[in-house]
Amino acid sequence: MPTDRDKLLREGSTDVFVCGDTTNIPISKAGSTAHFEADTIIDNLVSLLSEGRWARNYDGKVFCFVETGLSTGTYVWFDYKTPPNPGPPSQMIHWFKLAYNRLYWLSAKGLL
Ligand SMILES: Cc1cc2nc3c(=O)[nH]c(=O)nc-3n(C[C@H](O)[C@H](O)[C@H](O)COP(=O)(O)OP(=O)(O)OC[C@H]3O[C@@H](n4cnc5c(N)ncnc54)[C@H](O)[C@@H]3O)c2cc1C
C-alpha cells in the first residue's frame, strides 16, 4: 500500500495508518519493522486524540537478531539514515536471542 514513510499514513489519507508488510516503504519486511512502526503509530494516535498534535515521525528504525549457525548469532539495527552493520557473531548473542524471544512474548501478553 502506498505509504508516507514518516507518518505511516496511507498516501493521500489523513486518518488511515499502515503498518507491517503491507507498506511500500523502502526498508525490510520484518516482524521487528512492524513492531517499531506500531510503536510510532500508537504514540501518534494517543497524541492526536488527546492533544490534537503529532508525537513523532517514524525514522525507519529496525532491530533484528540474525542466527548465523546452530549456536551463534549476531544482530543488525538500521534506520532511514544508517545502513545495517552487523557485528561479529557470538554464542552469547545466540543465547540472548533465545531468551529475548521468550521475554518479548511474555511482555506482549502482559505477563511481565
Ligand atoms: C518464513 C519467514 C520467516 C521470517 N522470519 C522472520 C524473522 O526471523 N524475524 C523477523 O523480524 N521477521 C521475519 N519474517 C517476517 C515477518 O514474519 C513479517 O514481516 C511480519 O509477520 C509482518 O507482520 P504483519 O502484521 O505486517 O503481517 P502478517 O504477520 O502477515 O499478518 C497479517 C495478518 O492478516 C491476516 N489477513 C490477511 N488478509 C486478511 C483479510 N482479508 N481479512 C482479515 N485478515 C486478513 C493474515 O491471516 C495475517 O494473520 C519472516 C517471514 C517469513 C515468511
Coordinates of C-alpha atoms and ligand atoms in Angstrom, one line a residue:
M1 CA 0.0 0.0 0.0
P2 CA 1.4 3.4 -0.9
T3 CA 2.6 4.8 2.5
D4 CA 4.0 8.0 3.8
R5 CA 7.3 6.8 5.2
D6 CA 7.4 9.3 8.0
K7 CA 3.8 9.5 9.2
L8 CA 2.9 5.9 8.2
L9 CA -0.4 7.2 6.7
R10 CA -1.7 5.8 3.5
E11 CA -0.7 8.2 0.7
G12 CA -3.4 10.8 0.3
S13 CA -5.2 9.9 3.6
T14 CA -5.2 11.8 6.9
D15 CA -6.7 9.0 9.0
V16 CA -5.6 5.6 7.6
F17 CA -2.4 4.3 9.2
V18 CA -0.4 1.5 7.5
C19 CA 2.0 -0.9 9.3
G20 CA 4.0 -4.0 8.6
D21 CA 4.4 -6.0 5.4
T22 CA 1.7 -4.1 3.6
T23 CA 3.6 -0.8 3.4
N24 CA 5.8 0.1 0.4
I25 CA 8.4 2.0 2.4
P26 CA 12.0 1.2 1.5
I27 CA 13.0 -1.0 4.4
S28 CA 13.0 -4.7 5.3
K29 CA 9.7 -6.6 5.7
A30 CA 10.2 -8.0 9.2
G31 CA 8.4 -8.5 12.4
S32 CA 10.7 -6.0 14.0
T33 CA 9.8 -3.4 11.4
A34 CA 6.1 -3.9 12.2
H35 CA 6.9 -3.6 15.9
F36 CA 8.7 -0.3 15.6
E37 CA 6.1 1.1 13.2
A38 CA 3.3 0.1 15.5
D39 CA 5.1 1.9 18.4
T40 CA 5.1 5.1 16.3
I41 CA 1.5 4.8 15.2
I42 CA 0.3 4.2 18.8
D43 CA 2.2 7.2 20.1
N44 CA 0.7 9.4 17.3
L45 CA -2.8 8.1 17.8
V46 CA -2.7 8.8 21.5
S47 CA -1.2 12.2 20.9
L48 CA -3.7 13.1 18.2
L49 CA -6.7 12.0 20.2
S50 CA -5.6 13.6 23.5
E51 CA -3.7 16.7 22.3
G52 CA -4.5 17.1 18.6
R53 CA -0.9 17.0 17.5
W54 CA 1.6 14.5 16.1
A55 CA 4.0 13.0 18.5
R56 CA 6.8 11.9 16.2
N57 CA 7.8 10.6 12.8
Y58 CA 8.9 7.0 12.1
D59 CA 12.6 7.1 11.5
G60 CA 12.9 3.7 9.8
K61 CA 14.2 2.0 12.9
V62 CA 14.6 -1.8 12.8
F63 CA 16.5 -4.1 15.1
C64 CA 16.8 -7.8 14.2
F65 CA 18.7 -10.7 15.6
V66 CA 20.3 -12.9 12.9
E67 CA 21.1 -16.5 13.5
T68 CA 24.4 -17.3 11.9
G69 CA 24.7 -21.0 12.7
L70 CA 23.2 -23.6 15.1
S71 CA 24.8 -21.8 18.1
T72 CA 25.9 -18.4 17.0
G73 CA 24.1 -15.2 16.2
T74 CA 24.5 -11.5 15.7
Y75 CA 22.2 -8.5 15.3
V76 CA 21.6 -5.6 13.0
W77 CA 19.9 -2.3 13.5
F78 CA 19.4 0.4 11.0
D79 CA 17.1 3.3 10.1
Y80 CA 16.5 5.5 7.1
K81 CA 19.8 7.2 7.6
T82 CA 22.0 4.4 8.9
P83 CA 22.7 1.2 6.9
P84 CA 22.9 -2.1 8.7
N85 CA 26.3 -3.0 10.0
P86 CA 26.2 -6.5 11.7
G87 CA 28.9 -7.2 14.4
P88 CA 30.8 -10.4 14.7
P89 CA 28.6 -13.5 15.6
S90 CA 28.9 -15.0 19.0
Q91 CA 27.3 -17.7 21.1
M92 CA 26.3 -15.2 23.7
I93 CA 24.1 -13.3 21.2
H94 CA 22.5 -16.5 20.1
W95 CA 21.5 -17.3 23.7
F96 CA 20.4 -13.8 24.3
K97 CA 18.2 -14.0 21.2
L98 CA 16.5 -17.2 22.5
A99 CA 15.9 -15.5 25.9
Y100 CA 14.6 -12.3 24.2
N101 CA 12.1 -14.3 22.2
R102 CA 10.5 -15.6 25.4
L103 CA 10.7 -12.3 27.2
Y104 CA 9.1 -10.5 24.2
W105 CA 6.0 -12.7 24.0
L106 CA 5.6 -12.8 27.8
S107 CA 5.7 -9.0 27.7
A108 CA 3.3 -8.8 24.8
K109 CA 0.8 -11.0 26.8
G110 CA 1.2 -8.6 29.8
L111 CA 2.8 -11.3 32.0
L112 CA 6.0 -9.3 32.5
Ligands
LIG1 C1 9.5 -17.9 6.6 C2 9.5 -16.5 7.2 C3 10.4 -16.2 8.2 C4 10.5 -15.0 8.8 N1 11.4 -14.7 9.8 C5 11.5 -13.5 10.4 C6 12.4 -13.3 11.5 O1 13.2 -14.1 11.9 N2 12.4 -12.0 12.0 C7 11.5 -11.1 11.6 O2 11.6 -10.0 12.2 N3 10.6 -11.3 10.6 C8 10.6 -12.5 10.0 N4 9.7 -12.7 9.0 C9 8.9 -11.6 8.5 C10 7.7 -11.4 9.4 O3 7.0 -12.6 9.6 C11 6.7 -10.4 8.8 O4 7.4 -9.2 8.4 C12 5.7 -10.0 9.8 O5 4.9 -11.1 10.2 C13 4.7 -8.9 9.2 O6 3.7 -8.7 10.1 P1 2.3 -8.1 9.6 O7 1.5 -8.0 10.8 O8 2.5 -6.9 8.7 O9 1.7 -9.2 8.6 P2 1.3 -10.7 8.9 O10 2.1 -11.3 10.1 O11 1.4 -11.4 7.6 O12 -0.2 -10.6 9.4 C14 -1.2 -10.3 8.5 C15 -2.5 -11.0 9.0 O13 -3.6 -10.5 8.3 C16 -4.4 -11.6 8.0 N5 -5.2 -11.3 6.9 C17 -4.9 -11.3 5.6 N6 -5.9 -10.9 4.8 C18 -7.0 -10.7 5.6 C19 -8.3 -10.3 5.4 N7 -8.8 -10.0 4.2 N8 -9.1 -10.1 6.5 C20 -8.6 -10.4 7.7 N9 -7.3 -10.8 8.0 C21 -6.5 -10.9 6.9 C22 -3.4 -12.8 7.8 O14 -4.1 -14.0 8.1 C23 -2.4 -12.5 8.9 O15 -2.7 -13.1 10.1 C24 9.6 -13.9 8.4 C25 8.7 -14.2 7.4 C26 8.6 -15.5 6.8 C27 7.6 -15.8 5.7

